[in-house]
Amino acid sequence: MTESTAGTATGTEDERPPAEGHEATILLERARVEVDPVLRAAVASLPGPLRRITRYHFGWENADGTPATGGSGKAIRPALVLAAASALGGPAARAAAVRAAAAVELVHNFTLLHDDVMDRDTTRRHRPTAWTVFGDADAILAGDALHALALRLLAEDTHPSAPAAVARLADCVVELCAGQQVDTAMEGCAPDEVTLDETLSMAEAKTGALLGCACALGALYADAGTADVEALDAFGREAGLAFQLIDDVIGIWGDPRRTGKPAGADLAARKKSLPVVAALTSGTPEASELAALYAAAPHAGEDLERIALTVERAGGRDWAQAQAADRMARVMQELARAVPDPEAAGGLLSLAEFVTRRTT
Amino acid sequence: MTESTAGTATGTEDERPPAEGHEATILLERARVEVDPVLRAAVASLPGPLRRITRYHFGWENADGTPATGGSGKAIRPALVLAAASALGGPAARAAAVRAAAAVELVHNFTLLHDDVMDRDTTRRHRPTAWTVFGDADAILAGDALHALALRLLAEDTHPSAPAAVARLADCVVELCAGQQVDTAMEGCAPDEVTLDETLSMAEAKTGALLGCACALGALYADAGTADVEALDAFGREAGLAFQLIDDVIGIWGDPRRTGKPAGADLAARKKSLPVVAALTSGTPEASELAALYAAAPHAGEDLERIALTVERAGGRDWAQAQAADRMARVMQELARAVPDPEAAGGLLSLAEFVTRRTT
């Protein structure tokens, strides 16, 4: 999942009671407090150099091994595991799912370490990425070790759902890899070689799969039936897709003062984001115009506003916003299906809203 | 584990009955036949592009997706899993352990895919490595997917030992990563910065750990007690170390007509192999001479025989041969401890001898 620093997207947030975002913040903080000791113990079991790379990546240490503060990420996935377990199984299920929450966070961080190597990303959580500090080999190996630790943490769990959770998390890793594979392959494609279905599938695999898996694991630890497990998986997936659609809209039309990124940065990078691919495949005259603009090499001083306007005129912005709204409707439907009691569903709902409207 | 094409090492093979090597060949072929369908089914479950990269890596397909023949490797680790299960639990345990054997082979191949990226190795099993054909990202992602498939295969196994097997295999992955981390770090070290203990630990982690884990998993699937599981782990580890010591001796003094590598290739590459580090840390006058020779940049026409002779005079060759003999003695001890009946132990013994004296 892209850890962008995107700003808020929907225009409705001011109408909502502030307590909602506040509830998510509390859930995230509580998840962090519960999961951190398990995470730290797992990382402490690694041999010296792998431990050091990992502790740097998590933001617990500086590159020289001195303690660092902050920057561990927002614990969205662990919070989803715990909220799902709690919604379907109450406090006992929530307590039982802490290991699973840590395992999901380990998998997330394993993929971040590897994705940063592949994408040559140099910054993560406002710090230099692990590969820029320790080299490619160390970052790949630390990722491999976190992957193994994640599945080990679940395997040594005596909860009856643990074997199903390992299988589900391993399947999710395969889907994450497939999503990243398509993403890197698409970067080398010409604008007319990419379909909208393919781009949506890629976004679902890269962004939705692990959010869905987090919710499904929480349901498994609450001994939920198959239908509820699948409904919560779909809930997380749709929230992930809604997030990605909104994030892509912000990447083109977001206010630089709120996003912290220059206007049109995604267009300057010729990113094949969802609104852009929707525009390119719209069959409108603007689609051809956009393809020509995208085919030209990026250059300083190019008219990014014109490209943005072309995406908009080709319907890319409207499509993305309608899709995001549609996905959010499905988020609500799947949640109501698995957790009919609105009070029990409150935590998951506030996290889904946080994911799709997060400000940092 | 280094898949070298080294020749035989000990001078004793001609004294042994040919049936021994023959028995190993039969065990390897039988393991390949039993494990291949499970491996192929696991790989078939991958999404398209990851499946293609993996099928290429396994030698089942050419780069263009057409079927290929041969080159899948020798199935040593699956054969060890099955032989250990058979030795301690008979045919039923052997049959139960086929999934575990496939999981070990998947882990082995995941590490090969990643190690080739990190080491920039361009040839594996006489074919271009996956990263040279598909790029770094695809090779890393295919490795990640095989890692997940391996643990999934064990997690969905209903055998009572499966959870312990997942935990043990995950621990082994961490050790493999740690070994590879030290190996890549040591490459950048000056000759006087490397200790012999560190080099032995690295070789044990890189080469011994997975052979030991393979034997331990077989024992677990035979419902063996802790002492027997640990004895078989030690058996595999010591066999791995004996192999590495012998392989390193061959890398310096092996007959190029038998090894297929130019004489002294490891010295020309300034490899800090076990005999070299033993010589460098011997405290002899030849140690300083060797450090100076190793510090000089490799150049065409350099006197590799002189470097080899210096390693030998510093005691590196004798040390390595004594160590290898000592490790083989421990291989026998650990095997006799876990499997006192010589007939039942025969398969494991012939595989250990094959590992340490293999010719291709």
XYZ file of C-alpha atoms in Angstrom:
720
model
C 0.000 0.000 0.000
C 1.399 3.325 -1.036
C 2.357 5.262 2.076
C 1.734 8.636 0.527
C 1.498 11.837 2.497
C -1.695 12.717 0.694
C -4.227 15.086 2.141
C -7.942 14.580 2.651
C -10.086 13.879 -0.360
C -13.791 14.021 0.189
C -15.469 17.319 0.755
C -17.755 15.935 3.413
C -15.459 15.668 6.368
C -16.427 18.991 7.886
C -20.037 17.797 8.131
C -19.048 14.794 10.216
C -18.685 14.928 13.957
C -15.036 15.253 14.934
C -15.456 12.323 17.326
C -15.195 9.888 14.391
C -11.628 10.717 13.377
C -10.880 10.866 17.071
C -12.150 7.315 17.579
C -9.868 6.036 14.818
C -6.902 7.802 16.397
C -7.657 6.137 19.705
C -7.987 2.705 18.042
C -4.704 3.165 16.190
C -2.890 4.240 19.333
C -4.347 1.337 21.307
C -3.332 -1.138 18.585
C 0.186 0.289 18.547
C 0.471 -0.122 22.333
C -0.780 -3.720 22.241
C 1.135 -4.898 19.188
C 4.458 -3.130 19.720
C 5.744 -5.484 22.445
C 5.047 -8.531 20.241
C 6.687 -6.842 17.246
C 9.719 -5.794 19.273
C 10.121 -9.273 20.763
C 9.943 -10.855 17.300
C 12.541 -8.429 15.924
C 14.722 -8.969 19.027
C 14.921 -12.661 18.079
C 16.772 -11.811 14.843
C 20.570 -12.184 14.615
C 22.527 -8.920 15.093
C 22.863 -7.296 11.645
C 19.333 -8.263 10.501
C 17.987 -6.910 13.796
C 19.756 -3.620 13.276
C 18.453 -3.120 9.716
C 14.931 -3.964 10.873
C 15.054 -1.684 13.897
C 16.164 1.134 11.600
C 13.361 0.387 9.141
C 10.739 0.426 11.920
C 11.985 3.827 13.049
C 13.101 2.532 16.447
C 16.786 3.220 15.828
C 18.912 5.582 13.799
C 21.375 4.218 11.248
C 24.141 4.299 13.878
C 22.105 2.144 16.263
C 21.150 4.950 18.670
C 17.485 5.060 19.730
C 15.120 7.024 17.489
C 11.660 8.304 18.231
C 8.516 8.147 16.134
C 8.014 7.197 12.513
C 6.824 3.584 12.891
C 3.801 4.091 10.691
C 0.200 4.262 11.734
C -0.609 0.626 12.663
C -3.706 0.687 10.433
C -3.475 -3.019 9.637
C -2.986 -4.200 13.227
C -5.857 -1.925 14.278
C -8.081 -3.541 11.616
C -7.182 -7.049 12.857
C -8.035 -6.107 16.435
C -11.190 -4.175 15.528
C -12.473 -7.086 13.401
C -11.780 -9.598 16.184
C -13.443 -7.299 18.686
C -16.504 -6.632 16.491
C -17.194 -10.344 15.975
C -15.834 -11.884 19.174
C -15.534 -9.242 21.852
C -12.572 -8.578 24.153
C -11.447 -12.220 24.356
C -11.116 -12.508 20.568
C -9.382 -9.148 20.472
C -6.802 -10.312 23.026
C -6.287 -13.590 21.138
C -5.644 -11.724 17.869
C -2.698 -9.603 19.011
C -0.152 -12.032 17.502
C -2.053 -12.056 14.211
C -2.045 -8.236 14.270
C 1.735 -8.257 14.713
C 2.114 -10.831 11.914
C 0.170 -8.604 9.500
C 2.356 -5.620 10.420
C 5.501 -7.726 9.840
C 4.244 -8.744 6.388
C 3.420 -5.117 5.568
C 6.934 -4.047 6.517
C 8.566 -6.926 4.638
C 6.810 -5.740 1.473
C 7.792 -2.106 2.125
C 11.479 -3.101 2.430
C 11.341 -5.046 -0.853
C 9.169 -2.556 -2.749
C 11.549 0.285 -1.876
C 14.461 -1.705 -3.346
C 12.526 -2.467 -6.543
C 11.053 1.009 -6.956
C 14.332 2.737 -5.965
C 12.329 4.845 -3.497
C 14.705 6.827 -1.332
C 12.346 8.127 1.377
C 9.951 6.287 3.687
C 8.235 7.860 6.707
C 10.417 10.965 6.266
C 13.682 8.980 6.562
C 16.098 7.477 4.013
C 14.920 3.981 3.004
C 16.803 0.960 4.373
C 18.449 0.080 1.059
C 19.922 3.581 0.732
C 21.497 3.168 4.192
C 22.475 -0.530 4.290
C 22.495 -1.547 0.607
C 20.150 -3.672 -1.509
C 21.264 -7.051 -0.120
C 20.664 -6.086 3.506
C 17.247 -4.618 2.740
C 16.186 -7.711 0.774
C 17.434 -10.032 3.538
C 15.770 -8.033 6.317
C 12.513 -8.232 4.333
C 12.886 -11.994 3.913
C 13.501 -12.364 7.645
C 10.387 -10.321 8.546
C 8.342 -12.472 6.156
C 9.555 -15.625 7.945
C 8.978 -14.056 11.390
C 5.399 -13.155 10.455
C 4.433 -16.684 9.500
C 6.387 -18.119 12.447
C 4.473 -15.906 14.870
C 1.188 -17.371 13.635
C 2.504 -20.939 13.354
C 3.547 -21.083 17.007
C 0.153 -19.742 18.084
C -1.988 -22.464 19.678
C -5.286 -20.788 18.706
C -7.375 -23.220 16.605
C -7.612 -20.626 13.817
C -3.827 -20.210 13.542
C -3.281 -22.707 10.656
C -6.050 -21.088 8.594
C -4.547 -17.688 9.396
C -1.086 -18.770 8.179
C -2.573 -20.079 4.926
C -4.578 -16.876 4.432
C -1.624 -14.594 5.163
C 0.616 -16.622 2.820
C -2.013 -16.347 0.060
C -2.119 -12.620 0.676
C 1.670 -12.386 0.275
C 1.382 -14.086 -3.125
C -1.298 -11.556 -4.114
C 0.842 -8.632 -2.901
C 3.750 -9.950 -4.978
C 1.519 -10.360 -8.028
C 0.266 -6.778 -7.609
C 3.774 -5.372 -7.318
C 4.835 -7.462 -10.339
C 2.074 -5.975 -12.504
C 2.825 -2.489 -11.162
C 6.519 -2.639 -12.086
C 5.680 -4.250 -15.455
C 3.110 -1.520 -16.210
C 5.702 1.182 -15.646
C 7.489 0.026 -18.771
C 4.280 -0.141 -20.847
C 3.129 2.447 -23.381
C -0.022 4.352 -22.284
C -2.190 2.396 -24.766
C -1.021 -0.997 -23.503
C -2.690 -0.700 -20.099
C -6.326 -1.592 -19.458
C -8.526 -0.189 -16.710
C -9.436 -3.657 -15.426
C -5.775 -4.536 -15.114
C -5.065 -1.308 -13.252
C -7.966 -1.887 -10.858
C -6.861 -5.483 -10.234
C -3.332 -4.298 -9.588
C -4.580 -1.664 -7.113
C -6.742 -4.251 -5.375
C -3.791 -6.665 -5.077
C -1.288 -4.040 -3.936
C -3.519 -1.971 -1.659
C -6.681 -3.925 -0.910
C -5.403 -7.441 -0.316
C -3.557 -6.852 2.949
C -6.283 -4.615 4.397
C -8.802 -7.343 3.543
C -6.541 -10.038 4.983
C -6.133 -8.046 8.211
C -9.912 -7.915 8.692
C -10.309 -11.596 7.712
C -7.647 -12.658 10.231
C -9.443 -10.756 12.971
C -12.669 -12.558 12.012
C -10.882 -15.935 12.046
C -9.617 -15.260 15.578
C -13.214 -14.501 16.567
C -14.178 -17.970 15.262
C -16.428 -16.334 12.667
C -18.076 -18.402 9.924
C -16.825 -18.380 6.345
C -19.424 -15.859 5.144
C -18.433 -13.325 7.800
C -14.721 -13.863 7.196
C -15.241 -13.237 3.475
C -17.461 -10.220 4.083
C -14.796 -8.626 6.283
C -12.140 -9.436 3.692
C -14.271 -7.646 1.079
C -14.822 -4.757 3.522
C -11.050 -4.245 3.854
C -10.408 -4.684 0.119
C -13.050 -2.143 -0.877
C -11.726 0.332 1.697
C -8.261 -0.150 0.212
C -9.522 0.496 -3.308
C -11.477 3.554 -2.168
C -8.293 4.838 -0.519
C -6.284 4.279 -3.710
C -8.851 6.022 -5.908
C -8.940 9.015 -3.579
C -5.162 9.043 -3.236
C -4.817 9.054 -7.026
C -7.270 11.982 -7.323
C -5.245 13.881 -4.743
C -2.027 13.016 -6.626
C -3.359 15.051 -9.574
C -5.725 17.671 -8.158
C -4.709 17.823 -4.485
C -3.795 21.100 -2.842
C 0.028 21.161 -2.529
C -0.307 23.024 0.781
C -2.204 20.031 2.180
C -0.501 17.153 0.350
C 3.077 18.382 0.825
C 3.763 17.333 -2.779
C 4.088 19.698 -5.777
C 0.882 20.006 -7.845
C 0.617 17.405 -10.570
C 3.590 15.390 -9.272
C 2.017 12.109 -10.407
C 1.486 13.539 -13.901
C 5.056 14.796 -14.123
C 6.169 11.252 -13.199
C 3.829 9.879 -15.927
C 2.224 7.681 -13.277
C -0.459 5.401 -14.720
C -2.801 6.093 -11.831
C -6.451 5.100 -11.901
C -7.913 8.440 -13.128
C -5.248 8.617 -15.842
C -5.931 5.068 -17.102
C -9.687 5.741 -16.963
C -9.090 8.825 -19.112
C -6.725 7.015 -21.496
C -9.255 4.232 -22.057
C -12.319 6.517 -22.254
C -12.566 6.476 -26.050
C -12.956 10.279 -26.015
C -10.982 12.687 -28.212
C -9.234 13.824 -25.025
C -7.961 10.254 -24.562
C -5.800 10.544 -27.690
C -4.658 13.979 -26.624
C -3.664 12.630 -23.207
C -1.825 9.659 -24.771
C 0.233 12.097 -26.847
C 0.960 14.295 -23.810
C 1.976 11.229 -21.757
C 4.172 9.862 -24.568
C 6.308 13.017 -24.529
C 9.256 12.886 -22.134
C 8.650 14.862 -18.948
C 10.444 18.204 -18.982
C 10.843 21.161 -16.625
C 8.199 23.833 -17.080
C 5.735 21.572 -18.914
C 2.080 22.491 -18.588
C 0.927 20.054 -15.908
C -2.337 21.933 -15.511
C -3.124 21.204 -19.132
C -2.496 17.472 -18.615
C -4.691 17.529 -15.490
C -7.430 19.291 -17.422
C -7.202 16.709 -20.208
C -7.585 13.859 -17.696
C -10.593 15.678 -16.253
C -12.204 16.362 -19.657
C -11.730 12.705 -20.602
C -13.784 11.840 -17.533
C -10.938 10.466 -15.394
C -11.734 12.573 -12.341
C -15.504 11.932 -12.353
C -14.931 8.213 -12.897
C -12.511 7.983 -9.972
C -14.786 9.908 -7.630
C -17.823 7.830 -8.600
C -15.784 4.636 -8.162
C -14.561 5.763 -4.751
C -18.117 6.497 -3.645
C -19.232 3.130 -5.002
C -16.434 1.360 -3.131
C -17.351 3.158 0.091
C -20.957 2.031 -0.356
C -19.703 -1.544 -0.667
C -17.569 -1.028 2.450
C -20.763 -0.199 4.351
C -22.685 -3.119 2.831
C -20.047 -5.707 3.643
C -19.674 -4.346 7.157
C -23.434 -4.445 7.773
C -23.504 -8.012 6.477
C -20.774 -9.241 8.840
C -21.523 -6.993 11.825
C -25.204 -5.964 11.822
C -25.014 -4.264 15.222
C -23.955 -0.651 14.459
C -22.349 -0.258 17.858
C -20.147 -3.337 17.390
C -19.303 -2.165 13.858
C -18.295 1.334 14.963
C -14.579 0.669 15.326
C -14.205 -0.904 11.881
C -16.246 1.877 10.308
C -14.152 4.635 11.847
C -10.955 2.880 10.692
C -12.304 2.518 7.131
C -13.139 6.224 7.125
C -9.716 7.045 8.505
C -8.030 4.941 5.794
C -9.917 6.691 3.011
C -9.661 10.219 4.374
C -6.381 10.175 6.248
C -4.523 13.447 6.412
C -0.959 12.284 7.089
C 23.983 -23.662 -0.405
C 26.473 -23.032 -3.143
C 25.484 -25.052 -6.180
C 29.013 -25.406 -7.431
C 30.053 -27.779 -10.140
C 32.925 -29.003 -8.012
C 34.459 -32.432 -8.471
C 35.020 -35.131 -5.885
C 37.129 -34.330 -2.890
C 38.213 -37.226 -0.769
C 40.739 -39.684 -2.053
C 38.853 -42.629 -0.654
C 35.958 -42.986 -3.046
C 37.583 -45.666 -5.152
C 37.801 -47.887 -2.095
C 34.049 -47.733 -1.545
C 31.607 -50.057 -3.240
C 29.929 -48.341 -6.200
C 26.533 -49.378 -4.827
C 26.689 -46.513 -2.303
C 26.646 -43.674 -4.790
C 24.106 -45.697 -6.724
C 21.789 -45.873 -3.686
C 21.924 -42.080 -3.313
C 21.091 -41.650 -6.996
C 18.045 -43.886 -6.584
C 16.915 -41.978 -3.475
C 17.290 -38.651 -5.251
C 15.369 -39.839 -8.271
C 12.613 -41.298 -6.090
C 12.353 -38.038 -4.116
C 12.138 -36.048 -7.350
C 9.308 -38.270 -8.619
C 7.354 -37.985 -5.359
C 7.879 -34.287 -4.721
C 7.603 -32.911 -8.261
C 3.785 -33.161 -8.502
C 3.394 -31.245 -5.208
C 5.920 -28.631 -6.332
C 4.281 -28.237 -9.716
C 0.809 -27.939 -8.208
C 2.049 -25.258 -5.776
C 3.677 -23.297 -8.596
C 0.567 -23.726 -10.773
C -1.403 -21.851 -8.085
C 0.645 -18.674 -8.693
C -0.749 -15.834 -10.828
C 0.493 -15.810 -14.451
C 3.705 -13.761 -14.515
C 5.002 -15.104 -11.169
C 4.245 -18.615 -12.379
C 6.230 -18.058 -15.542
C 9.310 -16.709 -13.745
C 9.179 -19.615 -11.305
C 8.745 -22.258 -14.000
C 11.758 -20.795 -15.782
C 13.799 -20.829 -12.590
C 12.933 -24.477 -11.909
C 14.067 -25.400 -15.396
C 10.593 -26.525 -16.474
C 10.214 -23.819 -19.119
C 12.416 -21.739 -21.348
C 12.324 -17.941 -21.128
C 9.710 -17.848 -23.917
C 7.395 -20.203 -22.016
C 8.069 -23.288 -24.118
C 8.704 -26.525 -22.194
C 12.289 -27.215 -21.179
C 13.868 -30.453 -20.055
C 16.177 -31.127 -17.134
C 18.061 -28.748 -14.889
C 15.766 -28.740 -11.840
C 18.577 -29.481 -9.430
C 19.245 -32.667 -7.572
C 16.452 -32.756 -4.944
C 19.010 -33.366 -2.179
C 16.933 -31.570 0.445
C 13.624 -33.313 -0.384
C 15.479 -36.636 -0.402
C 16.869 -35.869 3.076
C 13.372 -35.040 4.401
C 11.980 -38.307 3.045
C 14.968 -40.418 4.123
C 14.807 -38.991 7.668
C 11.054 -39.637 7.903
C 11.568 -43.140 6.556
C 14.486 -43.922 8.876
C 12.539 -42.950 11.999
C 8.943 -43.714 10.996
C 8.915 -46.106 8.059
C 6.864 -45.815 4.865
C 3.841 -44.101 6.518
C 6.010 -41.260 7.843
C 7.755 -41.015 4.502
C 4.436 -40.641 2.694
C 3.251 -38.035 5.225
C 6.412 -35.971 4.726
C 6.105 -35.357 0.979
C 4.567 -31.901 1.499
C 7.338 -30.976 3.925
C 9.887 -32.155 1.347
C 8.288 -29.878 -1.260
C 8.232 -26.975 1.227
C 11.974 -27.335 1.864
C 12.656 -27.371 -1.885
C 10.528 -24.215 -2.312
C 12.505 -22.449 0.435
C 15.781 -23.540 -1.167
C 14.690 -22.116 -4.508
C 13.410 -18.883 -2.963
C 16.879 -18.305 -1.480
C 18.579 -19.162 -4.789
C 16.444 -16.575 -6.623
C 17.303 -13.881 -4.054
C 20.965 -14.829 -3.621
C 21.508 -14.650 -7.390
C 20.130 -11.087 -7.415
C 22.342 -10.034 -4.501
C 25.474 -11.795 -5.721
C 24.871 -10.757 -9.354
C 25.405 -14.391 -10.345
C 24.531 -14.827 -14.009
C 24.447 -18.641 -14.322
C 22.511 -21.256 -12.358
C 22.208 -24.904 -13.409
C 23.871 -24.056 -16.739
C 21.201 -21.443 -17.624
C 21.014 -17.656 -17.271
C 19.698 -16.739 -13.792
C 16.122 -15.480 -13.495
C 17.112 -11.858 -12.781
C 19.185 -11.704 -15.966
C 16.126 -12.828 -17.961
C 13.225 -11.108 -16.154
C 14.909 -8.326 -14.151
C 15.651 -7.871 -10.453
C 12.077 -7.031 -9.413
C 10.574 -10.165 -10.968
C 13.248 -12.423 -9.457
C 12.777 -10.883 -5.990
C 8.981 -11.204 -6.247
C 9.103 -14.800 -7.496
C 11.367 -15.622 -4.539
C 8.959 -13.940 -2.111
C 6.072 -15.921 -3.611
C 7.939 -19.259 -3.284
C 8.728 -18.397 0.346
C 5.017 -17.827 1.028
C 4.028 -20.997 -0.876
C 6.470 -23.074 1.181
C 5.023 -22.032 4.509
C 1.476 -22.257 3.148
C 2.058 -25.842 2.044
C 2.995 -26.794 5.603
C 0.313 -24.648 7.237
C -2.520 -26.359 5.364
C -1.153 -29.792 6.281
C -3.288 -31.483 8.932
C -0.398 -33.576 10.289
C 0.041 -32.873 14.032
C 3.685 -31.931 13.445
C 2.844 -29.304 10.812
C 2.836 -26.251 13.148
C 6.225 -27.237 14.603
C 7.499 -27.771 11.056
C 6.356 -24.271 9.974
C 8.098 -22.722 12.980
C 11.277 -24.697 12.321
C 11.337 -23.861 8.606
C 10.727 -20.162 9.345
C 13.601 -20.179 11.861
C 15.760 -21.778 9.209
C 14.890 -19.002 6.741
C 16.041 -16.423 9.293
C 19.317 -18.336 9.691
C 19.789 -18.567 5.911
C 19.246 -14.802 5.645
C 21.710 -14.162 8.467
C 24.304 -16.370 6.743
C 23.870 -14.596 3.421
C 24.047 -11.225 5.205
C 27.409 -12.092 6.807
C 28.666 -13.519 3.498
C 27.893 -10.355 1.528
C 29.276 -8.186 4.371
C 32.505 -10.222 4.506
C 33.111 -9.662 0.807
C 33.741 -5.998 1.538
C 36.047 -6.725 4.491
C 39.840 -6.571 4.423
C 41.508 -10.015 4.811
C 42.534 -9.253 8.418
C 38.997 -8.300 9.474
C 37.547 -11.806 9.139
C 37.783 -14.443 11.871
C 37.703 -18.191 11.353
C 34.822 -18.647 13.806
C 32.765 -16.091 11.900
C 33.521 -17.820 8.596
C 32.557 -21.226 9.996
C 29.325 -19.821 11.464
C 28.498 -18.217 8.144
C 29.113 -21.495 6.289
C 26.979 -23.363 8.802
C 24.139 -20.843 8.393
C 24.333 -20.697 4.590
C 25.013 -24.341 3.826
C 24.284 -26.422 6.917
C 21.065 -24.890 8.238
C 18.696 -26.008 5.466
C 20.217 -29.505 5.214
C 19.778 -29.808 8.990
C 16.241 -28.445 8.810
C 15.356 -30.919 6.056
C 16.429 -33.845 8.255
C 14.706 -32.362 11.321
C 11.429 -31.936 9.411
C 11.567 -35.550 8.318
C 12.065 -36.559 11.953
C 9.139 -34.360 13.043
C 6.870 -36.067 10.513
C 7.982 -39.412 11.978
C 6.803 -38.142 15.401
C 10.365 -38.437 16.704
C 11.290 -37.088 20.135
C 13.205 -33.840 20.596
C 16.582 -35.562 21.032
C 16.235 -37.426 17.730
C 14.999 -34.325 15.889
C 18.001 -32.363 17.138
C 20.436 -35.207 16.356
C 19.175 -35.342 12.760
C 19.393 -31.542 12.506
C 23.044 -31.782 13.632
C 23.611 -34.659 11.189
C 22.457 -32.480 8.272
C 24.355 -29.412 9.479
C 27.628 -31.280 9.858
C 27.193 -32.855 6.426
C 26.654 -29.339 5.025
C 29.796 -28.042 6.683
C 31.812 -31.046 5.498
C 30.527 -30.359 1.971
C 31.540 -26.696 2.200
C 35.039 -27.470 3.503
C 35.598 -30.000 0.726
C 34.102 -27.675 -1.881
C 36.463 -24.911 -0.733
C 39.474 -27.234 -0.972
C 38.419 -28.159 -4.505
C 37.966 -24.461 -5.328
C 41.710 -23.994 -4.745
C 43.374 -27.330 -5.466
C 40.772 -29.147 -7.544
C 41.647 -30.587 -10.935
C 40.172 -28.224 -13.568
C 39.445 -31.238 -15.785
C 37.128 -32.562 -13.086
C 35.774 -29.309 -11.616
C 35.080 -27.579 -14.936
C 36.486 -24.386 -13.378
C 39.922 -22.865 -14.087
C 42.555 -23.762 -11.467
C 42.639 -21.313 -8.563
C 39.420 -19.550 -9.618
C 38.452 -18.907 -5.977
C 41.861 -17.329 -5.332
C 41.648 -15.134 -8.413
C 38.246 -13.941 -7.102
C 39.873 -13.294 -3.677
C 37.208 -15.511 -2.119
C 37.505 -15.699 1.657
C 36.879 -19.424 1.676
C 37.471 -21.562 4.754
C 41.040 -22.731 3.906
C 42.019 -19.140 3.044
C 40.643 -17.716 6.304
C 42.287 -20.559 8.255
C 45.577 -19.629 6.588
C 45.089 -15.874 7.123
C 44.400 -16.396 10.828
C 47.123 -19.020 11.379
C 49.636 -16.638 12.974
C 52.354 -18.054 10.671
C 54.761 -15.950 8.567
C 52.873 -17.248 5.517
C 49.701 -15.623 6.890
C 51.189 -12.139 6.435
C 52.465 -13.107 3.005
C 48.986 -14.319 2.020
C 47.343 -11.137 3.363
C 49.653 -9.080 1.159
C 48.938 -11.267 -1.894
C 45.175 -11.046 -1.260
C 45.335 -7.274 -0.753
C 46.725 -6.788 -4.267
C 44.109 -6.343 -6.972
C 43.568 -9.493 -9.067
C 45.295 -9.254 -12.451
C 45.637 -11.451 -15.511
C 48.626 -13.739 -15.403
C 49.127 -13.492 -11.641
C 50.807 -16.448 -9.979
C 47.795 -18.299 -8.558
C 49.925 -21.350 -7.836
C 52.057 -19.246 -5.509
C 48.937 -18.049 -3.631
C 47.695 -21.659 -3.379
C 51.087 -22.747 -2.075
C 51.053 -19.957 0.525
C 47.594 -21.049 1.748
C 48.927 -24.609 1.977
C 52.140 -23.615 3.815
C 50.097 -21.566 6.281
C 48.216 -24.781 7.080
C 44.931 -23.874 5.357
C 44.657 -27.089 3.368
C 45.502 -29.431 6.250
C 43.125 -27.574 8.550
C 40.249 -27.824 6.068
C 40.818 -31.515 5.421
C 41.069 -32.302 9.132
C 37.912 -30.263 9.761
C 36.052 -32.058 6.975
C 37.054 -35.437 8.407
C 36.011 -34.277 11.866
C 32.621 -33.126 10.544
C 32.074 -36.425 8.785
C 32.835 -38.242 12.043
C 30.170 -36.112 13.729
C 27.778 -36.903 10.869
C 28.201 -40.599 11.718
C 27.859 -40.001 15.471
C 24.660 -37.998 15.172
C 23.180 -40.494 12.757
C 23.999 -43.433 15.040
C 22.446 -41.532 17.950
C 19.134 -40.908 16.141
C 18.984 -44.092 14.058
C 20.955 -46.897 15.781
C 19.840 -49.554 13.281
C 22.418 -49.408 10.452
C 19.951 -50.711 7.920
C 17.405 -47.997 8.707
C 20.202 -45.392 8.641
C 21.502 -46.500 5.253
C 19.549 -44.027 3.154
C 20.582 -40.986 5.198
C 24.193 -42.137 5.232
C 24.351 -42.583 1.481
C 22.822 -39.113 0.987
C 25.352 -37.542 3.382
C 28.159 -39.212 1.443
C 26.646 -38.045 -1.828
C 26.410 -34.463 -0.540
C 30.039 -34.394 0.514
C 31.473 -36.203 -2.519
C 29.142 -35.201 -5.305
C 30.649 -34.938 -8.724
C 28.236 -32.649 -10.520
